[in-house]
Rosetta silent file (secondary structure, phi, psi, omega in degrees, C-alpha in Angstrom):
SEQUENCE: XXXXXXXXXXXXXXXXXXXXXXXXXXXXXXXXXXXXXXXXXXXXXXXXXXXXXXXXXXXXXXXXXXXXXXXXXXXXXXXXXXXXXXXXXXXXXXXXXXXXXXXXXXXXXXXXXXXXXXXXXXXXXXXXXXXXXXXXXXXXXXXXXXXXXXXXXXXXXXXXXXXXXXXXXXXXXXXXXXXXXXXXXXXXXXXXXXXXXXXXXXXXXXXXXXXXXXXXXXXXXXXXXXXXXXXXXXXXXXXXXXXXXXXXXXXXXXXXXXXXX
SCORE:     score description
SCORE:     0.000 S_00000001
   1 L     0.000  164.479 -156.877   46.420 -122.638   24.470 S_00000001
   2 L   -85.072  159.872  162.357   44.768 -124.767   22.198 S_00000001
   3 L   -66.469  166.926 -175.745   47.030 -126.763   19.414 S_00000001
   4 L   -99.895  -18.487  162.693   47.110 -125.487   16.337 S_00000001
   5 L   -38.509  -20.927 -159.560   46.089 -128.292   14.654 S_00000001
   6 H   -81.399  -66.904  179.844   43.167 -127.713   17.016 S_00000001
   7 H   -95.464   26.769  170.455   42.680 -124.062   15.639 S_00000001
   8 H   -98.975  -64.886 -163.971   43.654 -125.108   11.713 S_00000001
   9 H   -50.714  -63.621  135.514   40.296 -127.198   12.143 S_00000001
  10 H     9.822  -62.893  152.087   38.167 -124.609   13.990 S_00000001
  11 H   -47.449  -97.093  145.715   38.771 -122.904   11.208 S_00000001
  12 H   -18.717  -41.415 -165.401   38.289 -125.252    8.387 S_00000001
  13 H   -76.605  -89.366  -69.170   34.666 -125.356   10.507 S_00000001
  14 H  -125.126  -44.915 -172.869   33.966 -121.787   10.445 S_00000001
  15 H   -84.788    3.053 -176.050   34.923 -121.161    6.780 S_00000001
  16 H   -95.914  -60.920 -167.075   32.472 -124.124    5.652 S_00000001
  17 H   -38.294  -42.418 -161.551   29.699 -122.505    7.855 S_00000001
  18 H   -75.367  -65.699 -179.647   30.634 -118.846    6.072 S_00000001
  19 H   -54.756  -24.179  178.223   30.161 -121.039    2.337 S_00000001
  20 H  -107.616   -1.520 -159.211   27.107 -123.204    3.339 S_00000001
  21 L    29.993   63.719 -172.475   25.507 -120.483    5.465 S_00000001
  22 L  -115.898 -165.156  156.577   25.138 -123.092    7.949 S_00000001
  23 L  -119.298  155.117  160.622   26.230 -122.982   12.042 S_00000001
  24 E  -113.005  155.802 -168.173   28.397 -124.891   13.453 S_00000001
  25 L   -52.396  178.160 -167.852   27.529 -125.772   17.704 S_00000001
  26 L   -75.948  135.120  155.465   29.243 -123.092   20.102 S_00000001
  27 H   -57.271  -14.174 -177.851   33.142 -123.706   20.670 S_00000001
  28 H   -91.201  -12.355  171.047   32.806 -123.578   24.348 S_00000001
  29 H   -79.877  -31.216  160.857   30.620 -126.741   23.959 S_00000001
  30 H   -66.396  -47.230 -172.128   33.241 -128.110   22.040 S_00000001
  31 L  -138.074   83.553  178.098   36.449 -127.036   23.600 S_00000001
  32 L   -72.502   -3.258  171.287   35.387 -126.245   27.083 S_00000001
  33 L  -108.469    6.046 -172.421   39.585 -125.432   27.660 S_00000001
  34 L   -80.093   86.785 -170.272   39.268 -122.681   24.898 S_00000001
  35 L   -72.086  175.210  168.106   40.523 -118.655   26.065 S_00000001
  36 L   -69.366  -25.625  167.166   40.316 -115.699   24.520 S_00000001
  37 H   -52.546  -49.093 -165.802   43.827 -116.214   23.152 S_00000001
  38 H   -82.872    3.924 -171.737   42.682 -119.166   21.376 S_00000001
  39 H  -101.374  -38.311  168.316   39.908 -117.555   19.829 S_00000001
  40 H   -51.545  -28.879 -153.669   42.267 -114.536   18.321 S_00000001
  41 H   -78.497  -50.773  161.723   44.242 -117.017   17.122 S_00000001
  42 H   -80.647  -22.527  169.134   41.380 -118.703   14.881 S_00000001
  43 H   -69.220  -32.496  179.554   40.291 -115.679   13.941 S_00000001
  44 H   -68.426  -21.626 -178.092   43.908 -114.359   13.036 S_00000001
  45 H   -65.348  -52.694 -171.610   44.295 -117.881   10.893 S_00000001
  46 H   -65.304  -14.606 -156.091   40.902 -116.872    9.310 S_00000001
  47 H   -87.797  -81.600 -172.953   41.983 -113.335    8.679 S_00000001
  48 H   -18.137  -40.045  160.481   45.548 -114.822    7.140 S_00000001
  49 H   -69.187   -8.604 -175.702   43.549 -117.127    4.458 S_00000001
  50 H   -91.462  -64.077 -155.996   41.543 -114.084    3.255 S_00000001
  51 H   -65.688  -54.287  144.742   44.475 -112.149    2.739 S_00000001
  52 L    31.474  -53.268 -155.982   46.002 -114.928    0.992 S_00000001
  53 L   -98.221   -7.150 -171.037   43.195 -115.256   -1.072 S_00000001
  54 L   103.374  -21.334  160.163   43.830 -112.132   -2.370 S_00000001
  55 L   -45.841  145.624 -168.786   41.261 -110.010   -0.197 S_00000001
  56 L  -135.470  106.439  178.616   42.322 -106.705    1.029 S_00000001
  57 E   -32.301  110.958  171.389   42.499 -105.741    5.027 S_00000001
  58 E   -86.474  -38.848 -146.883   40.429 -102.034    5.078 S_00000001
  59 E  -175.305 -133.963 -147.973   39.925 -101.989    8.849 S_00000001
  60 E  -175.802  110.080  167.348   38.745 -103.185   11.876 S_00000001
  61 E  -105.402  158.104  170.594   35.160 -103.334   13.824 S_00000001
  62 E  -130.918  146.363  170.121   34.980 -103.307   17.504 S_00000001
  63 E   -85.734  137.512  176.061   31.993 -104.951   19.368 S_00000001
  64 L    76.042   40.127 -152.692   30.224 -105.055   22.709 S_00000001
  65 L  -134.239   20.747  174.863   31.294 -101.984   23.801 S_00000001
  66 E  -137.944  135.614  167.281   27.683 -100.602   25.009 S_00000001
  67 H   -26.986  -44.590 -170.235   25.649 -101.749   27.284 S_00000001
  68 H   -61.877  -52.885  179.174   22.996 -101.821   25.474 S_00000001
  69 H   -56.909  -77.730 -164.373   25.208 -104.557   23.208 S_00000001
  70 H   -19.203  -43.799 -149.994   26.457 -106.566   26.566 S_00000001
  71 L   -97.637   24.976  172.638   23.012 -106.865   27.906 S_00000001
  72 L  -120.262   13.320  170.857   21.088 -108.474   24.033 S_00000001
  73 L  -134.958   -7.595 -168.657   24.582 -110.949   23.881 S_00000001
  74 L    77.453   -2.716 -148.089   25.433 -112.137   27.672 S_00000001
  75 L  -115.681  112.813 -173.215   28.825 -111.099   27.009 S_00000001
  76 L   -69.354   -2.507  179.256   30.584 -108.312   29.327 S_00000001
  77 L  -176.584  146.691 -149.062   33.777 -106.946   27.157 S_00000001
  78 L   -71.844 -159.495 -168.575   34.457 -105.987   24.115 S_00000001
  79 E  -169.880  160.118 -163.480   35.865 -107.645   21.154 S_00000001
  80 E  -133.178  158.010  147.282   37.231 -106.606   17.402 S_00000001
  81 E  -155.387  167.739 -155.630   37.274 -108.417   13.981 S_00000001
  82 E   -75.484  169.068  151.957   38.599 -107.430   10.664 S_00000001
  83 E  -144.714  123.985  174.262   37.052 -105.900    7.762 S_00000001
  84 E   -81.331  179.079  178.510   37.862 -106.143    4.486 S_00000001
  85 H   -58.090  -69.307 -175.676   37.080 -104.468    1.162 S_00000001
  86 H   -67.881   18.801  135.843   34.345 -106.478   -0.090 S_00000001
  87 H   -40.420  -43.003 -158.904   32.682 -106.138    3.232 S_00000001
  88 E   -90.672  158.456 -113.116   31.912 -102.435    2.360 S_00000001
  89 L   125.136  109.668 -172.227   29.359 -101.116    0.830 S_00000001
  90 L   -54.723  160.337 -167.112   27.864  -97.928   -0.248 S_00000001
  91 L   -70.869  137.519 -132.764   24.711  -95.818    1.050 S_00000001
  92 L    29.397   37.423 -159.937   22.027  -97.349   -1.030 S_00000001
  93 L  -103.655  168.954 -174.889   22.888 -100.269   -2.080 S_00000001
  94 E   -87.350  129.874  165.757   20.851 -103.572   -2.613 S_00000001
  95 E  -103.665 -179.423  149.700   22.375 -106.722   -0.838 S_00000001
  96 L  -127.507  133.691 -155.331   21.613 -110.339   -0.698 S_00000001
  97 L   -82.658    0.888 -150.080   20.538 -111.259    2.009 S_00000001
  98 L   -97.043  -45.302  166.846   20.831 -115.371    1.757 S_00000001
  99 L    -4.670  -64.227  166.267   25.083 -114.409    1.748 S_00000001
 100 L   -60.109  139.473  165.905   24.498 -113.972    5.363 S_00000001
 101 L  -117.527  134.383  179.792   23.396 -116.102    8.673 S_00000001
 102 L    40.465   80.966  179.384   20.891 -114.510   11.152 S_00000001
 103 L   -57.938   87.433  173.268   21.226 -111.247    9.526 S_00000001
 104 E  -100.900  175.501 -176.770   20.853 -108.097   12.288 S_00000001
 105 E  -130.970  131.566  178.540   21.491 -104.456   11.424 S_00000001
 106 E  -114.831  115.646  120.302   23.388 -102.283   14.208 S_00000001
 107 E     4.207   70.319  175.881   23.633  -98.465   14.344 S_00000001
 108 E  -139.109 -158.047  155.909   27.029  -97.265   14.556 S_00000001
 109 E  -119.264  135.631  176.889   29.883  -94.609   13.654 S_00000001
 110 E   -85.330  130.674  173.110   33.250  -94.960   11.591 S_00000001
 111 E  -108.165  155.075 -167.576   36.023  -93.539   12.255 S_00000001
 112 E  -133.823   93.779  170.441   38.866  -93.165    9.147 S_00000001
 113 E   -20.934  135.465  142.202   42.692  -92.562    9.754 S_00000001
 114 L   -99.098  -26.677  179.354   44.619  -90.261    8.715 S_00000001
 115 L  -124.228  136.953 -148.525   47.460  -91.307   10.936 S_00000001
 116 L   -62.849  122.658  152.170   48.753  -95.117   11.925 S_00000001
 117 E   -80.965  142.975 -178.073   47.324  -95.644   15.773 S_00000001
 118 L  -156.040  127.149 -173.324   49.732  -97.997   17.452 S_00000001
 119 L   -91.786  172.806   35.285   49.448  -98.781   21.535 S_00000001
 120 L  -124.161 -169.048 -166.375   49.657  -99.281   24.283 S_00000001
 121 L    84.734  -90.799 -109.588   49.180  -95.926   25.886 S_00000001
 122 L   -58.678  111.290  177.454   47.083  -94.829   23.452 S_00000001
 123 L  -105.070 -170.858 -177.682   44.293  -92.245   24.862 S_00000001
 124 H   -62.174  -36.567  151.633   41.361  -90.268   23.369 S_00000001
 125 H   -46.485  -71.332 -162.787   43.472  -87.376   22.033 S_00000001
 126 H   -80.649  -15.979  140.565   45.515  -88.985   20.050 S_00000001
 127 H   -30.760  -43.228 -166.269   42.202  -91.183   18.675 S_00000001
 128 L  -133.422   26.898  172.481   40.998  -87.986   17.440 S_00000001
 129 L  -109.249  -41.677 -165.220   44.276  -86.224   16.599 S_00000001
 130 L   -96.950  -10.742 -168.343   44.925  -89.641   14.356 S_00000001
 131 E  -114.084  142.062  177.286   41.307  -89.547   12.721 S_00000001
 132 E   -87.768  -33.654  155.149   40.570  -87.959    9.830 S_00000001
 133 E  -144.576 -170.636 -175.033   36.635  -87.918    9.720 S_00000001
 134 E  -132.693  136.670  172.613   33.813  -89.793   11.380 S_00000001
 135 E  -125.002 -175.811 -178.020   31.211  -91.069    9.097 S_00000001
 136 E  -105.769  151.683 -161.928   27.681  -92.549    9.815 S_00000001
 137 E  -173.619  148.080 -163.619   27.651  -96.651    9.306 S_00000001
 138 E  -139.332  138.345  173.281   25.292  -99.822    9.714 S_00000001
 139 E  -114.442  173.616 -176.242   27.172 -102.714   10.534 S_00000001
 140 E  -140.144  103.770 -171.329   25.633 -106.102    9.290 S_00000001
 141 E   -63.669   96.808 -174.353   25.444 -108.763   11.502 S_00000001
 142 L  -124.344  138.359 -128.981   26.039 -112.572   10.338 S_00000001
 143 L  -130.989  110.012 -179.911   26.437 -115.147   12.963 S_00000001
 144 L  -106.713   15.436  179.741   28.702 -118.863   11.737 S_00000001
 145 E  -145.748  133.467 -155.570   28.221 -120.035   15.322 S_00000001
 146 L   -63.339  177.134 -139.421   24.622 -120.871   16.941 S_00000001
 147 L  -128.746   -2.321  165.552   24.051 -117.874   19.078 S_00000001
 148 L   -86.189  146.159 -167.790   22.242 -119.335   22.155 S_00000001
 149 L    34.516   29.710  166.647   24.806 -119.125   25.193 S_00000001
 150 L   -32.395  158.765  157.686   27.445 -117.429   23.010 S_00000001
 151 L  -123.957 -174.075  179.843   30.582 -116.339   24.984 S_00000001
 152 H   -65.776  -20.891 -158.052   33.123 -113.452   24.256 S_00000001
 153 H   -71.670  -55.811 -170.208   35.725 -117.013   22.712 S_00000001
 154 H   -31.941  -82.844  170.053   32.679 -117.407   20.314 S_00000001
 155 H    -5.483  -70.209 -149.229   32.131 -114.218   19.410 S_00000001
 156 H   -67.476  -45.895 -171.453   35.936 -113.672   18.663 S_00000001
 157 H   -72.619  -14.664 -177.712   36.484 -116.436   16.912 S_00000001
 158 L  -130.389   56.930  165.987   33.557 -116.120   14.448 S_00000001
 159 L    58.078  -19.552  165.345   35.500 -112.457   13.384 S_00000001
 160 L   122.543   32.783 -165.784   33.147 -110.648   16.238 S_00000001
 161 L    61.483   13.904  169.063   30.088 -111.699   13.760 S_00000001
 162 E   -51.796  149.046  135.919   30.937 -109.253   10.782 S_00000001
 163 E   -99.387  -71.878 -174.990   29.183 -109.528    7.733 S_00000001
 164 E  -160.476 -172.342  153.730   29.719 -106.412    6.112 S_00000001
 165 E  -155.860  164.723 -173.340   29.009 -102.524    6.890 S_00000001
 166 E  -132.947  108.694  172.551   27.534  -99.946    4.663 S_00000001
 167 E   -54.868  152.834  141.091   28.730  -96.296    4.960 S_00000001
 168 E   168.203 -163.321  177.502   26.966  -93.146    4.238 S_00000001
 169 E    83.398 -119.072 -170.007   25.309  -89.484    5.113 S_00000001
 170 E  -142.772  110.564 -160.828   27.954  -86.799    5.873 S_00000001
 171 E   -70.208  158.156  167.711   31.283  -87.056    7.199 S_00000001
 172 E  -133.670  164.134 -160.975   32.358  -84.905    9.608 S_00000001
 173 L   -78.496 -172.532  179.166   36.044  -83.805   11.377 S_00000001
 174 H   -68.149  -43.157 -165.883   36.084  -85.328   14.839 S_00000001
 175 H   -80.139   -6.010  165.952   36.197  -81.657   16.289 S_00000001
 176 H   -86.027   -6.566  172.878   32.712  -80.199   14.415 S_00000001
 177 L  -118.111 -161.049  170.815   30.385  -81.976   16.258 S_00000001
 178 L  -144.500   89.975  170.734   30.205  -83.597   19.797 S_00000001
 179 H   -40.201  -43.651 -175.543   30.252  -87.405   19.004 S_00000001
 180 H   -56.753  -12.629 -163.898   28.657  -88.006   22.486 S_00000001
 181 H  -135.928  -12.100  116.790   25.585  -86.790   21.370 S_00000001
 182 L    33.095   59.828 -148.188   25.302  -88.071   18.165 S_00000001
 183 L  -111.019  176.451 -164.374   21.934  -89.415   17.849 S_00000001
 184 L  -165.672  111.476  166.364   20.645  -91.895   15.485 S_00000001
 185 E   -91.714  120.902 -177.913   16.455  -92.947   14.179 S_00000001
 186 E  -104.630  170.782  169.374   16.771  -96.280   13.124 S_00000001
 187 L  -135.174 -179.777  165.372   13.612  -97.837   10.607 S_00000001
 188 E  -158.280  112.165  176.905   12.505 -101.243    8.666 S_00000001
 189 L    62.300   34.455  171.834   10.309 -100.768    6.294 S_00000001
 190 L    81.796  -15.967 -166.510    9.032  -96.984    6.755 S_00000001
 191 E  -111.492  145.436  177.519    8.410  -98.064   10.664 S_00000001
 192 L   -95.116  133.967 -167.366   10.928  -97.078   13.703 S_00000001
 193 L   -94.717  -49.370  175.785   12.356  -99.833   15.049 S_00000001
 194 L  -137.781  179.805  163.494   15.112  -97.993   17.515 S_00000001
 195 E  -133.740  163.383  147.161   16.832  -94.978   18.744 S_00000001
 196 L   168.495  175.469 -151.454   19.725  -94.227   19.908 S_00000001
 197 L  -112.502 -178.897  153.704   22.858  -91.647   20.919 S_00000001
 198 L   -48.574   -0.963 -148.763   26.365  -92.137   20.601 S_00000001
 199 L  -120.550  -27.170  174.168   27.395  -91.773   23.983 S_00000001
 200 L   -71.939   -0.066 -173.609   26.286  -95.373   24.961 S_00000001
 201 E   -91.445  111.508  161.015   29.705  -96.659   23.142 S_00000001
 202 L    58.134  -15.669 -158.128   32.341  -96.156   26.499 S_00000001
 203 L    95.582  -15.452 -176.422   30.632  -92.342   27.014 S_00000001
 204 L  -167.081  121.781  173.784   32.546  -91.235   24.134 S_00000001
 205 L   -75.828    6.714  157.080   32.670  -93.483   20.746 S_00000001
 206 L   -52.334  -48.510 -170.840   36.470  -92.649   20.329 S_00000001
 207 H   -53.706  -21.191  174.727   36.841  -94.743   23.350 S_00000001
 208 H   -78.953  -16.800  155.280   36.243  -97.920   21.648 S_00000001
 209 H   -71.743  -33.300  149.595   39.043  -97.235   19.483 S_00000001
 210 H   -61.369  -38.682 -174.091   41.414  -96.450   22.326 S_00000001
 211 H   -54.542  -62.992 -147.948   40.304 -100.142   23.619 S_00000001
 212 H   -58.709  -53.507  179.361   40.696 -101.379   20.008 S_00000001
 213 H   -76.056    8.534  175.742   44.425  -99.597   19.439 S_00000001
 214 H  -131.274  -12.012  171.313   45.918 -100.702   23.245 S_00000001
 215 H  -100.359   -8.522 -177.916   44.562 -104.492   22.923 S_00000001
 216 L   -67.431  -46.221  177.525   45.835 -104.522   18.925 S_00000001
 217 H   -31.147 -105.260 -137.155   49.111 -103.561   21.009 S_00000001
 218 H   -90.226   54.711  139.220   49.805 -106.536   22.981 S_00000001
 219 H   -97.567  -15.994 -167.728   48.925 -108.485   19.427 S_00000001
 220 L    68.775   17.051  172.352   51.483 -107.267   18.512 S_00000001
 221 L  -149.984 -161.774 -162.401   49.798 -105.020   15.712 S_00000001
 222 L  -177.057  154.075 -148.696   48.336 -101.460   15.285 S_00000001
 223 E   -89.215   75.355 -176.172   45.679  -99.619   13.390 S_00000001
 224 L   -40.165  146.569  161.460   47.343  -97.926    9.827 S_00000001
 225 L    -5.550  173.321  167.178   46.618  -94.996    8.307 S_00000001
 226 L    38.035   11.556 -179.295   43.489  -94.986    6.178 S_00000001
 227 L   -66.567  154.894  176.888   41.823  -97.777    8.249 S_00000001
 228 E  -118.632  140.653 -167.646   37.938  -97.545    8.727 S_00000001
 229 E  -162.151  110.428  160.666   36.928  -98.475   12.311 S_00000001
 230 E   -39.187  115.527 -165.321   33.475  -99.553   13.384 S_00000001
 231 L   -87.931  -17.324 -138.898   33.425  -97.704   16.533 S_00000001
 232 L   139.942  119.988 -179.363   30.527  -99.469   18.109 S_00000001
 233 L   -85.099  179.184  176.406   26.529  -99.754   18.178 S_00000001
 234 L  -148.897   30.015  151.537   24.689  -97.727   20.286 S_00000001
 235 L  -146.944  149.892  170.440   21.426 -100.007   19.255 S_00000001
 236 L   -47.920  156.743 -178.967   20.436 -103.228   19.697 S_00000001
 237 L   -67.311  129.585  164.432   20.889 -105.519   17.274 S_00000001
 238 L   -74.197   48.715 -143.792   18.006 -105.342   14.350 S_00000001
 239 L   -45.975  139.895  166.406   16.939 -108.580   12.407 S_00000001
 240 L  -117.005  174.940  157.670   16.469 -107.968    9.178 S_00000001
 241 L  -174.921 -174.205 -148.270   15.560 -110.211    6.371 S_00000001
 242 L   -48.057  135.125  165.573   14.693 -110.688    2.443 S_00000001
 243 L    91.549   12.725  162.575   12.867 -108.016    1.108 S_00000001
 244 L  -100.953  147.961 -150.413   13.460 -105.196    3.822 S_00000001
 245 L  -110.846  104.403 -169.358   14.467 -101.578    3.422 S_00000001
 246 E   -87.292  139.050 -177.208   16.641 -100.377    6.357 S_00000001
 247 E  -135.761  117.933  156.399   16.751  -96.141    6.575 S_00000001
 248 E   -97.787   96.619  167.347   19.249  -94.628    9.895 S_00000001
 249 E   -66.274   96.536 -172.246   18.563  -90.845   10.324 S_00000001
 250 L   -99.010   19.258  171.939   21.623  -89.575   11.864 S_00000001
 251 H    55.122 -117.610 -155.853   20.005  -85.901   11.622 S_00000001
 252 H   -71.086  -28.402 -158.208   22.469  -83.560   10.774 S_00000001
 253 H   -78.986   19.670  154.160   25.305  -85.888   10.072 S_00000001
 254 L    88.368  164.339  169.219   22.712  -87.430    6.760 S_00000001
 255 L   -85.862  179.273  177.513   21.166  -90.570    6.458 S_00000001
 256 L  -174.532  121.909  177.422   22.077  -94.151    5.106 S_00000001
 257 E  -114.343  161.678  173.775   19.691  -96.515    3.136 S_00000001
 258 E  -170.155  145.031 -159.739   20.160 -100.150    1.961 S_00000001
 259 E  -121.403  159.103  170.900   17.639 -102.867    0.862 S_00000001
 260 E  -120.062  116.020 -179.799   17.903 -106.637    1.346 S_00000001
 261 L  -108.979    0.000    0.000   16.674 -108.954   -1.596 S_00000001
């Protein structure tokens, strides 16, 4: 593994990038001896200075975990980063968009404890035994590391690309619907951009949260009660940018709108 002086700097890089809305080049161009271990490792440093800072852990996104994702990033398995409160954001709200680098908008569903997941062993039954509803959610992509010939180290290390996510439409328990099916009309500006169902996350978008609660395991941590957890897109990513009006029609399970200035 890398030193930690190694991943205190890393770091230091990453959080200037997130304040100047700059990039900094990819880490594997940099540190061509750099694992996936070292890349939790700057990301757990950045997630340790947030909290720190006074910022308050809500949850968890998980990434990559559809095809669909794998084959628009190069990258072949998934990956998580945190989310915090002031991440979140309610169905309609106005953002700013210059906060962000290389803005995209992703399609996905949340799921919201009621009960602490904690691996390893953890299978889809208890994932939907432990959740209390599923809500409809746009994740918001912002990118602190350039993005040609990313790897999964990148990724990880630059929080899995969070920006933020914005919640809305109609929650439902896990058991009233069939999550697999799940479908989802995405727009920009009154025009449809994508579609797509739920069923491209694993076959079943619980399953990315069984990944997410058996690799938090041998971290050494686990998913608490009341966490909100990006399950996954199940559309390519969507660039957005200043002055566009994003609308996802999740049919019965309601809509979610949000503007960019």
């Amino acid at each position: 593994m890398l030193e930690q002086e190694r991943i205190t700097k890393i770091a230091d890089d990453l959080a200037a990038a997130e304040r100047d809305r700059t990039m900094i080049p990819r880490l594997t161009q940099q540190y061509p001896e750099m694992t996936v271990e070292d890349s939790y490792a700057v990301q757990n440093e950045w997630r340790r200075r947030s909290e720190e800072s006074g910022r308050r852990l809500v949850g968890r996104k998980i990434g990559l975990t559809s095809k669909v994702m794998q084959e628009a990033t190069g990258i072949s398995e998934p990956d998580y980063g945190a989310i915090f409160a002031d991440q979140v954001y309610e169905n309609g709200s106005v953002i700013k968009h210059d906060q962000y680098s290389n803005v995209r908008i992703e399609v996905e569903l949340a799921f919201v404890l009621k009960d602490e997941l904690k691996g390893p062993n953890v299978s889809i039954f208890d994932v939907l035994r432990a959740t209390e509803y599923v809500v409809p959610a746009l994740e918001i992509l912002s990118s602190r590391i350039e993005m040609e010939g990313r790897t999964i180290v990148d990724t990880i290390s630059d929080n899995a690309a969070l920006g933020a996510m914005v919640y809305g439409g109609n929650p439902v328990a896990p058991d009233a619907v069939d999550l697999r099916w799940v479908s989802a009309l995405l727009y920009r500006n009154e025009t449809i951009e994508d579609t797509g169902v739920a069923a491209a996350v694993l076959n079943h978008p619980a399953n990315g949260v069984v990944w997410l609660a058996n690799k938090l395991a041998a971290h050494d941590d686990s998913l608490p009660a009341g966490s909100i957890i990006l399950a996954g897109s199940f559309t390519k990513p969507m660039w957005v940018y200043p002055g566009d009006t994003v609308h996802a029609d999740y049919g019965d399970l309601g809509a979610i709108t949000c503007r960019f200035e």
